[in-house]
Amino acid sequence: NLGGNYTVSLVTDTTGVINQAPLTITAATNTKTYDATTAAAALPTVAGLQGADTVTGLAELYADANAGTGKTLAVSAYTVNDGNLGGNYTVSLVTDTTGVITARPITIAAVWPQGKIQGYPEPGLVYVISAGSLVGADTLSGAMVRAAGETPGLYPIGQGTLSASPNYQVVFVSTDFVIAPLPSLLDQVRVAQSDCEGMPGFVNLNGGTDSGDRRSTRRRSLDLACGAAAIRLPVAGPKSDFVVGREIATPVVTGRGR
């Protein structure tokens, strides 16, 4: 009678249970060059999804940014899309301990040319990072050092204590530090004349020895005027105290060895 013989009453039960499904999200291994961050390009893997459910926004991070092997990677982000804000799953996060961060290669090169004139003060040694780069707030520490010696010649520049942190693989490129001989007074006059002759207002004002100087009977001076430019030259002698160079907008300069 197609059920017509009955009056049917439907009664609900409120004690039913649907247990959450287990969902495991596992960090994947990752290898990168040191970049001062904990970022990882690999994406975690997912096991245990049911039906058409998905997991999006997956990401993972290294436990720290330093170079090394056996690095720990951990799941840092995910979103379970199950229509229940992820409530249909019990999520377990699993770390990976096979991550690698390799040291960052950089090349430090001593600058060429650099040097000084014999007997003059030692200048600071100069270098550049010629390949690669420092990252983050990282800096180099220490200083290069040259081979000992004060006679004219070439002295190799070594790495000395100049270094980066263990997060870098440093290649050092050396060059030579040049010590040039101190020119004689005659050579200085010739250089000055070569630089000045033909320039407007060239005048050789004086030169030679002034034995009347109260401070020394060995005083030597050379005054040159080259228009708007002047040449400052060291004067031969162990107590010379001027640096070789060109000074602009100084009409007359006198070099003295006291």
PDB file of C-alpha atoms in Angstrom:
ATOM      1  CA  ASN A   1       0.000   0.000   0.000  1.00  0.00           C
ATOM      2  CA  LEU A   2       3.080   2.147  -0.576  1.00  0.00           C
ATOM      3  CA  GLY A   3       3.367   2.762   3.169  1.00  0.00           C
ATOM      4  CA  GLY A   4      -0.114   4.108   3.391  1.00  0.00           C
ATOM      5  CA  ASN A   5      -0.963   1.728   6.202  1.00  0.00           C
ATOM      6  CA  TYR A   6       1.319   3.629   8.571  1.00  0.00           C
ATOM      7  CA  THR A   7       1.662   7.010  10.167  1.00  0.00           C
ATOM      8  CA  VAL A   8       5.421   7.485  10.254  1.00  0.00           C
ATOM      9  CA  SER A   9       7.182   9.511  12.967  1.00  0.00           C
ATOM     10  CA  LEU A  10      10.941  10.386  12.503  1.00  0.00           C
ATOM     11  CA  VAL A  11      12.970  10.840  15.657  1.00  0.00           C
ATOM     12  CA  THR A  12      16.532  12.279  15.582  1.00  0.00           C
ATOM     13  CA  ASP A  13      19.513  11.098  17.626  1.00  0.00           C
ATOM     14  CA  THR A  14      21.920  13.650  19.043  1.00  0.00           C
ATOM     15  CA  THR A  15      24.676  11.332  20.187  1.00  0.00           C
ATOM     16  CA  GLY A  16      26.319  10.610  16.826  1.00  0.00           C
ATOM     17  CA  VAL A  17      30.091  11.093  16.447  1.00  0.00           C
ATOM     18  CA  ILE A  18      32.284  11.873  13.403  1.00  0.00           C
ATOM     19  CA  ASN A  19      35.885  11.707  14.485  1.00  0.00           C
ATOM     20  CA  GLN A  20      38.380  14.166  13.021  1.00  0.00           C
ATOM     21  CA  ALA A  21      40.536  12.682  10.328  1.00  0.00           C
ATOM     22  CA  PRO A  22      44.291  12.742  10.938  1.00  0.00           C
ATOM     23  CA  LEU A  23      46.206  15.122   8.660  1.00  0.00           C
ATOM     24  CA  THR A  24      49.996  15.178   8.554  1.00  0.00           C
ATOM     25  CA  ILE A  25      51.956  18.094   7.115  1.00  0.00           C
ATOM     26  CA  THR A  26      55.693  17.404   6.780  1.00  0.00           C
ATOM     27  CA  ALA A  27      58.448  19.907   6.055  1.00  0.00           C
ATOM     28  CA  ALA A  28      60.554  19.033   3.000  1.00  0.00           C
ATOM     29  CA  THR A  29      64.317  19.100   2.722  1.00  0.00           C
ATOM     30  CA  ASN A  30      65.813  22.266   1.216  1.00  0.00           C
ATOM     31  CA  THR A  31      69.234  23.470   0.104  1.00  0.00           C
ATOM     32  CA  LYS A  32      70.206  27.094  -0.486  1.00  0.00           C
ATOM     33  CA  THR A  33      73.140  29.514  -0.344  1.00  0.00           C
ATOM     34  CA  TYR A  34      73.416  31.630   2.779  1.00  0.00           C
ATOM     35  CA  ASP A  35      71.322  34.812   2.418  1.00  0.00           C
ATOM     36  CA  ALA A  36      70.956  35.943   6.060  1.00  0.00           C
ATOM     37  CA  THR A  37      67.301  34.793   6.166  1.00  0.00           C
ATOM     38  CA  THR A  38      65.497  31.614   7.290  1.00  0.00           C
ATOM     39  CA  ALA A  39      63.383  31.429   4.116  1.00  0.00           C
ATOM     40  CA  ALA A  40      63.117  28.087   2.290  1.00  0.00           C
ATOM     41  CA  ALA A  41      61.874  27.493  -1.248  1.00  0.00           C
ATOM     42  CA  ALA A  42      60.661  23.933  -0.663  1.00  0.00           C
ATOM     43  CA  LEU A  43      57.006  23.285   0.184  1.00  0.00           C
ATOM     44  CA  PRO A  44      55.767  20.877   2.874  1.00  0.00           C
ATOM     45  CA  THR A  45      53.953  17.692   1.841  1.00  0.00           C
ATOM     46  CA  VAL A  46      50.437  16.768   2.977  1.00  0.00           C
ATOM     47  CA  ALA A  47      48.969  13.357   3.779  1.00  0.00           C
ATOM     48  CA  GLY A  48      45.442  12.452   4.949  1.00  0.00           C
ATOM     49  CA  LEU A  49      43.096  14.780   3.052  1.00  0.00           C
ATOM     50  CA  GLN A  50      39.560  13.486   2.504  1.00  0.00           C
ATOM     51  CA  GLY A  51      37.275  14.022  -0.472  1.00  0.00           C
ATOM     52  CA  ALA A  52      37.805  17.350  -2.233  1.00  0.00           C
ATOM     53  CA  ASP A  53      39.433  19.031   0.754  1.00  0.00           C
ATOM     54  CA  THR A  54      42.672  20.917   0.129  1.00  0.00           C
ATOM     55  CA  VAL A  55      45.536  22.573   1.959  1.00  0.00           C
ATOM     56  CA  THR A  56      46.855  25.895   0.636  1.00  0.00           C
ATOM     57  CA  GLY A  57      49.354  28.555   1.757  1.00  0.00           C
ATOM     58  CA  LEU A  58      52.025  25.997   2.588  1.00  0.00           C
ATOM     59  CA  ALA A  59      55.423  27.337   3.688  1.00  0.00           C
ATOM     60  CA  GLU A  60      58.388  26.314   5.799  1.00  0.00           C
ATOM     61  CA  LEU A  61      61.408  27.962   7.440  1.00  0.00           C
ATOM     62  CA  TYR A  62      64.885  27.034   8.643  1.00  0.00           C
ATOM     63  CA  ALA A  63      65.348  27.076  12.396  1.00  0.00           C
ATOM     64  CA  ASP A  64      68.179  29.632  11.918  1.00  0.00           C
ATOM     65  CA  ALA A  65      69.906  31.457   9.062  1.00  0.00           C
ATOM     66  CA  ASN A  66      73.474  30.207   9.534  1.00  0.00           C
ATOM     67  CA  ALA A  67      75.344  28.034   7.050  1.00  0.00           C
ATOM     68  CA  GLY A  68      75.558  24.345   7.852  1.00  0.00           C
ATOM     69  CA  THR A  69      74.210  20.852   7.205  1.00  0.00           C
ATOM     70  CA  GLY A  70      71.594  18.830   9.071  1.00  0.00           C
ATOM     71  CA  LYS A  71      69.547  22.003   9.446  1.00  0.00           C
ATOM     72  CA  THR A  72      66.034  21.782  10.887  1.00  0.00           C
ATOM     73  CA  LEU A  73      63.129  22.920   8.729  1.00  0.00           C
ATOM     74  CA  ALA A  74      59.659  23.425  10.188  1.00  0.00           C
ATOM     75  CA  VAL A  75      56.225  24.076   8.699  1.00  0.00           C
ATOM     76  CA  SER A  76      55.499  27.768   9.148  1.00  0.00           C
ATOM     77  CA  ALA A  77      52.145  28.281   7.398  1.00  0.00           C
ATOM     78  CA  TYR A  78      49.162  26.340   6.013  1.00  0.00           C
ATOM     79  CA  THR A  79      45.381  26.636   5.561  1.00  0.00           C
ATOM     80  CA  VAL A  80      43.041  23.615   5.589  1.00  0.00           C
ATOM     81  CA  ASN A  81      40.073  24.102   3.270  1.00  0.00           C
ATOM     82  CA  ASP A  82      37.396  21.658   4.477  1.00  0.00           C
ATOM     83  CA  GLY A  83      34.359  23.901   4.916  1.00  0.00           C
ATOM     84  CA  ASN A  84      34.827  23.712   8.679  1.00  0.00           C
ATOM     85  CA  LEU A  85      37.811  26.041   9.197  1.00  0.00           C
ATOM     86  CA  GLY A  86      40.044  23.000   9.385  1.00  0.00           C
ATOM     87  CA  GLY A  87      37.995  21.485  12.208  1.00  0.00           C
ATOM     88  CA  ASN A  88      37.517  18.179  10.401  1.00  0.00           C
ATOM     89  CA  TYR A  89      41.172  17.284  10.873  1.00  0.00           C
ATOM     90  CA  THR A  90      43.663  16.700  13.611  1.00  0.00           C
ATOM     91  CA  VAL A  91      46.803  18.240  12.156  1.00  0.00           C
ATOM     92  CA  SER A  92      50.282  16.936  12.959  1.00  0.00           C
ATOM     93  CA  LEU A  93      53.309  18.995  11.874  1.00  0.00           C
ATOM     94  CA  VAL A  94      56.546  17.115  11.226  1.00  0.00           C
ATOM     95  CA  THR A  95      59.965  18.779  10.940  1.00  0.00           C
ATOM     96  CA  ASP A  96      62.779  17.867   8.549  1.00  0.00           C
ATOM     97  CA  THR A  97      66.385  17.696   9.770  1.00  0.00           C
ATOM     98  CA  THR A  98      68.256  17.330   6.476  1.00  0.00           C
ATOM     99  CA  GLY A  99      68.322  20.973   5.379  1.00  0.00           C
ATOM    100  CA  VAL A 100      71.502  22.560   4.020  1.00  0.00           C
ATOM    101  CA  ILE A 101      72.674  26.180   3.876  1.00  0.00           C
ATOM    102  CA  THR A 102      75.946  26.508   1.959  1.00  0.00           C
ATOM    103  CA  ALA A 103      78.478  29.258   2.683  1.00  0.00           C
ATOM    104  CA  ARG A 104      78.153  32.294   0.415  1.00  0.00           C
ATOM    105  CA  PRO A 105      81.169  32.765  -1.890  1.00  0.00           C
ATOM    106  CA  ILE A 106      82.837  36.189  -2.042  1.00  0.00           C
ATOM    107  CA  THR A 107      86.134  37.371  -3.477  1.00  0.00           C
ATOM    108  CA  ILE A 108      88.148  40.057  -1.680  1.00  0.00           C
ATOM    109  CA  ALA A 109      90.831  41.714  -3.804  1.00  0.00           C
ATOM    110  CA  ALA A 110      93.594  44.039  -2.700  1.00  0.00           C
ATOM    111  CA  VAL A 111      93.387  47.182  -4.836  1.00  0.00           C
ATOM    112  CA  TRP A 112      96.123  47.905  -7.360  1.00  0.00           C
ATOM    113  CA  PRO A 113      98.003  50.205  -7.368  1.00  0.00           C
ATOM    114  CA  GLN A 114      98.775  51.208  -3.811  1.00  0.00           C
ATOM    115  CA  GLY A 115     102.014  52.142  -2.143  1.00  0.00           C
ATOM    116  CA  LYS A 116     104.101  55.013  -0.842  1.00  0.00           C
ATOM    117  CA  ILE A 117     107.401  56.852  -1.230  1.00  0.00           C
ATOM    118  CA  GLN A 118     110.286  55.525   0.844  1.00  0.00           C
ATOM    119  CA  GLY A 119     110.353  57.076   4.298  1.00  0.00           C
ATOM    120  CA  TYR A 120     106.761  58.310   4.224  1.00  0.00           C
ATOM    121  CA  PRO A 121     104.042  57.185   6.657  1.00  0.00           C
ATOM    122  CA  GLU A 122     102.341  53.870   5.980  1.00  0.00           C
ATOM    123  CA  PRO A 123      98.921  54.318   4.308  1.00  0.00           C
ATOM    124  CA  GLY A 124      95.949  52.127   5.068  1.00  0.00           C
ATOM    125  CA  LEU A 125      95.646  49.141   2.742  1.00  0.00           C
ATOM    126  CA  VAL A 126      92.577  49.180   0.499  1.00  0.00           C
ATOM    127  CA  TYR A 127      90.454  46.268  -0.739  1.00  0.00           C
ATOM    128  CA  VAL A 128      87.234  45.704  -2.671  1.00  0.00           C
ATOM    129  CA  ILE A 129      84.753  42.844  -2.836  1.00  0.00           C
ATOM    130  CA  SER A 130      85.290  42.000  -6.488  1.00  0.00           C
ATOM    131  CA  ALA A 131      82.853  39.073  -6.731  1.00  0.00           C
ATOM    132  CA  GLY A 132      79.811  38.114  -4.693  1.00  0.00           C
ATOM    133  CA  SER A 133      78.384  40.310  -1.964  1.00  0.00           C
ATOM    134  CA  LEU A 134      77.726  40.598   1.739  1.00  0.00           C
ATOM    135  CA  VAL A 135      74.084  40.224   2.739  1.00  0.00           C
ATOM    136  CA  GLY A 136      71.910  41.533   5.539  1.00  0.00           C
ATOM    137  CA  ALA A 137      73.862  43.555   8.075  1.00  0.00           C
ATOM    138  CA  ASP A 138      77.011  41.449   7.662  1.00  0.00           C
ATOM    139  CA  THR A 139      80.417  43.170   7.540  1.00  0.00           C
ATOM    140  CA  LEU A 140      84.069  42.231   7.170  1.00  0.00           C
ATOM    141  CA  SER A 141      86.459  42.527  10.101  1.00  0.00           C
ATOM    142  CA  GLY A 142      90.218  42.730  10.491  1.00  0.00           C
ATOM    143  CA  ALA A 143      92.786  44.165   8.099  1.00  0.00           C
ATOM    144  CA  MET A 144      95.175  43.138   5.358  1.00  0.00           C
ATOM    145  CA  VAL A 145      98.914  43.176   5.964  1.00  0.00           C
ATOM    146  CA  ARG A 146     101.857  43.624   3.614  1.00  0.00           C
ATOM    147  CA  ALA A 147     105.233  41.947   3.716  1.00  0.00           C
ATOM    148  CA  ALA A 148     107.725  43.779   5.943  1.00  0.00           C
ATOM    149  CA  GLY A 149     110.321  46.098   4.469  1.00  0.00           C
ATOM    150  CA  GLU A 150     111.061  49.763   3.816  1.00  0.00           C
ATOM    151  CA  THR A 151     113.514  49.705   0.919  1.00  0.00           C
ATOM    152  CA  PRO A 152     112.181  50.487  -2.560  1.00  0.00           C
ATOM    153  CA  GLY A 153     110.520  47.479  -4.173  1.00  0.00           C
ATOM    154  CA  LEU A 154     107.398  45.325  -4.306  1.00  0.00           C
ATOM    155  CA  TYR A 155     105.859  43.843  -1.157  1.00  0.00           C
ATOM    156  CA  PRO A 156     103.014  41.289  -1.423  1.00  0.00           C
ATOM    157  CA  ILE A 157      99.804  42.214   0.361  1.00  0.00           C
ATOM    158  CA  GLY A 158      98.351  39.333   2.356  1.00  0.00           C
ATOM    159  CA  GLN A 159      94.881  38.722   3.752  1.00  0.00           C
ATOM    160  CA  GLY A 160      96.101  39.204   7.319  1.00  0.00           C
ATOM    161  CA  THR A 161      93.152  39.168   9.731  1.00  0.00           C
ATOM    162  CA  LEU A 162      90.653  40.398   7.132  1.00  0.00           C
ATOM    163  CA  SER A 163      87.764  37.944   7.242  1.00  0.00           C
ATOM    164  CA  ALA A 164      84.027  37.358   7.098  1.00  0.00           C
ATOM    165  CA  SER A 165      81.876  35.160   9.323  1.00  0.00           C
ATOM    166  CA  PRO A 166      81.786  31.371   8.765  1.00  0.00           C
ATOM    167  CA  ASN A 167      78.681  31.984   6.638  1.00  0.00           C
ATOM    168  CA  TYR A 168      81.023  33.068   3.817  1.00  0.00           C
ATOM    169  CA  GLN A 169      83.586  31.237   1.713  1.00  0.00           C
ATOM    170  CA  VAL A 170      86.278  33.855   1.142  1.00  0.00           C
ATOM    171  CA  VAL A 171      88.738  33.888  -1.751  1.00  0.00           C
ATOM    172  CA  PHE A 172      91.491  36.481  -1.351  1.00  0.00           C
ATOM    173  CA  VAL A 173      93.329  37.991  -4.324  1.00  0.00           C
ATOM    174  CA  SER A 174      96.683  39.543  -3.452  1.00  0.00           C
ATOM    175  CA  THR A 175      98.651  42.272  -5.185  1.00  0.00           C
ATOM    176  CA  ASP A 176     101.874  44.153  -4.506  1.00  0.00           C
ATOM    177  CA  PHE A 177     102.464  47.208  -2.345  1.00  0.00           C
ATOM    178  CA  VAL A 178     104.956  49.503  -4.043  1.00  0.00           C
ATOM    179  CA  ILE A 179     107.622  51.489  -2.201  1.00  0.00           C
ATOM    180  CA  ALA A 180     109.104  54.045  -4.556  1.00  0.00           C
ATOM    181  CA  PRO A 181     112.508  55.655  -3.928  1.00  0.00           C
ATOM    182  CA  LEU A 182     112.553  59.227  -2.672  1.00  0.00           C
ATOM    183  CA  PRO A 183     113.405  61.481  -5.660  1.00  0.00           C
ATOM    184  CA  SER A 184     116.551  63.556  -5.542  1.00  0.00           C
ATOM    185  CA  LEU A 185     116.188  67.329  -5.398  1.00  0.00           C
ATOM    186  CA  LEU A 186     117.270  67.545  -9.050  1.00  0.00           C
ATOM    187  CA  ASP A 187     114.640  64.988 -10.072  1.00  0.00           C
ATOM    188  CA  GLN A 188     112.004  66.943  -8.162  1.00  0.00           C
ATOM    189  CA  VAL A 189     112.899  70.135  -9.986  1.00  0.00           C
ATOM    190  CA  ARG A 190     112.681  68.320 -13.318  1.00  0.00           C
ATOM    191  CA  VAL A 191     109.278  66.828 -12.459  1.00  0.00           C
ATOM    192  CA  ALA A 192     107.971  70.193 -11.317  1.00  0.00           C
ATOM    193  CA  GLN A 193     109.231  71.925 -14.451  1.00  0.00           C
ATOM    194  CA  SER A 194     107.711  69.210 -16.628  1.00  0.00           C
ATOM    195  CA  ASP A 195     104.339  69.675 -14.935  1.00  0.00           C
ATOM    196  CA  CYS A 196     104.438  73.447 -14.969  1.00  0.00           C
ATOM    197  CA  GLU A 197     106.163  74.553 -18.165  1.00  0.00           C
ATOM    198  CA  GLY A 198     103.729  75.795 -20.754  1.00  0.00           C
ATOM    199  CA  MET A 199     101.105  76.616 -18.116  1.00  0.00           C
ATOM    200  CA  PRO A 200     100.098  80.286 -17.728  1.00  0.00           C
ATOM    201  CA  GLY A 201     102.142  82.141 -15.162  1.00  0.00           C
ATOM    202  CA  PHE A 202     104.937  79.566 -14.747  1.00  0.00           C
ATOM    203  CA  VAL A 203     107.711  81.059 -12.636  1.00  0.00           C
ATOM    204  CA  ASN A 204     110.700  79.333 -11.031  1.00  0.00           C
ATOM    205  CA  LEU A 205     110.909  81.612  -8.012  1.00  0.00           C
ATOM    206  CA  ASN A 206     113.866  80.159  -6.154  1.00  0.00           C
ATOM    207  CA  GLY A 207     115.650  76.991  -5.212  1.00  0.00           C
ATOM    208  CA  GLY A 208     118.734  75.749  -3.476  1.00  0.00           C
ATOM    209  CA  THR A 209     120.041  75.939   0.057  1.00  0.00           C
ATOM    210  CA  ASP A 210     119.295  78.596   2.602  1.00  0.00           C
ATOM    211  CA  SER A 211     122.010  78.269   5.273  1.00  0.00           C
ATOM    212  CA  GLY A 212     120.483  81.153   7.208  1.00  0.00           C
ATOM    213  CA  ASP A 213     117.492  79.177   8.432  1.00  0.00           C
ATOM    214  CA  ARG A 214     117.637  79.256  12.211  1.00  0.00           C
ATOM    215  CA  ARG A 215     116.184  75.734  12.501  1.00  0.00           C
ATOM    216  CA  SER A 216     118.658  73.918  10.252  1.00  0.00           C
ATOM    217  CA  THR A 217     121.667  74.558   8.021  1.00  0.00           C
ATOM    218  CA  ARG A 218     120.333  71.852   5.657  1.00  0.00           C
ATOM    219  CA  ARG A 219     117.093  73.589   4.727  1.00  0.00           C
ATOM    220  CA  ARG A 220     116.167  73.168   1.065  1.00  0.00           C
ATOM    221  CA  SER A 221     113.207  74.840  -0.621  1.00  0.00           C
ATOM    222  CA  LEU A 222     111.587  74.943  -4.017  1.00  0.00           C
ATOM    223  CA  ASP A 223     108.851  77.425  -4.901  1.00  0.00           C
ATOM    224  CA  LEU A 224     106.895  77.023  -8.115  1.00  0.00           C
ATOM    225  CA  ALA A 225     103.894  78.947  -9.369  1.00  0.00           C
ATOM    226  CA  CYS A 226     101.771  77.352 -12.111  1.00  0.00           C
ATOM    227  CA  GLY A 227      98.954  79.769 -12.706  1.00  0.00           C
ATOM    228  CA  ALA A 228      96.094  78.606 -10.498  1.00  0.00           C
ATOM    229  CA  ALA A 229      97.864  75.329  -9.682  1.00  0.00           C
ATOM    230  CA  ALA A 230     100.961  74.576  -7.653  1.00  0.00           C
ATOM    231  CA  ILE A 231     103.124  71.532  -7.083  1.00  0.00           C
ATOM    232  CA  ARG A 232     104.045  70.406  -3.582  1.00  0.00           C
ATOM    233  CA  LEU A 233     107.058  68.140  -3.684  1.00  0.00           C
ATOM    234  CA  PRO A 234     109.161  66.406  -1.031  1.00  0.00           C
ATOM    235  CA  VAL A 235     112.657  67.758  -0.642  1.00  0.00           C
ATOM    236  CA  ALA A 236     115.468  65.202  -0.530  1.00  0.00           C
ATOM    237  CA  GLY A 237     116.573  64.478   2.996  1.00  0.00           C
ATOM    238  CA  PRO A 238     115.686  62.139   5.844  1.00  0.00           C
ATOM    239  CA  LYS A 239     113.479  64.690   7.590  1.00  0.00           C
ATOM    240  CA  SER A 240     111.309  65.627   4.616  1.00  0.00           C
ATOM    241  CA  ASP A 241     107.745  66.030   5.790  1.00  0.00           C
ATOM    242  CA  PHE A 242     105.662  66.834   2.710  1.00  0.00           C
ATOM    243  CA  VAL A 243     103.471  64.439   0.751  1.00  0.00           C
ATOM    244  CA  VAL A 244     103.822  64.164  -3.004  1.00  0.00           C
ATOM    245  CA  GLY A 245     100.770  65.521  -4.761  1.00  0.00           C
ATOM    246  CA  ARG A 246      99.133  68.389  -6.541  1.00  0.00           C
ATOM    247  CA  GLU A 247      97.316  71.145  -4.701  1.00  0.00           C
ATOM    248  CA  ILE A 248      94.788  73.251  -6.589  1.00  0.00           C
ATOM    249  CA  ALA A 249      94.133  76.965  -6.066  1.00  0.00           C
ATOM    250  CA  THR A 250      97.357  77.501  -4.110  1.00  0.00           C
ATOM    251  CA  PRO A 251      99.482  80.081  -5.984  1.00  0.00           C
ATOM    252  CA  VAL A 252     102.848  79.251  -4.354  1.00  0.00           C
ATOM    253  CA  VAL A 253     103.896  76.228  -2.294  1.00  0.00           C
ATOM    254  CA  THR A 254     107.254  75.744  -0.576  1.00  0.00           C
ATOM    255  CA  GLY A 255     108.508  72.262   0.311  1.00  0.00           C
ATOM    256  CA  ARG A 256     110.995  71.959   3.158  1.00  0.00           C
ATOM    257  CA  GLY A 257     113.123  69.310   4.762  1.00  0.00           C
ATOM    258  CA  ARG A 258     113.897  70.424   8.285  1.00  0.00           C
TER     259      ARG A 258
END
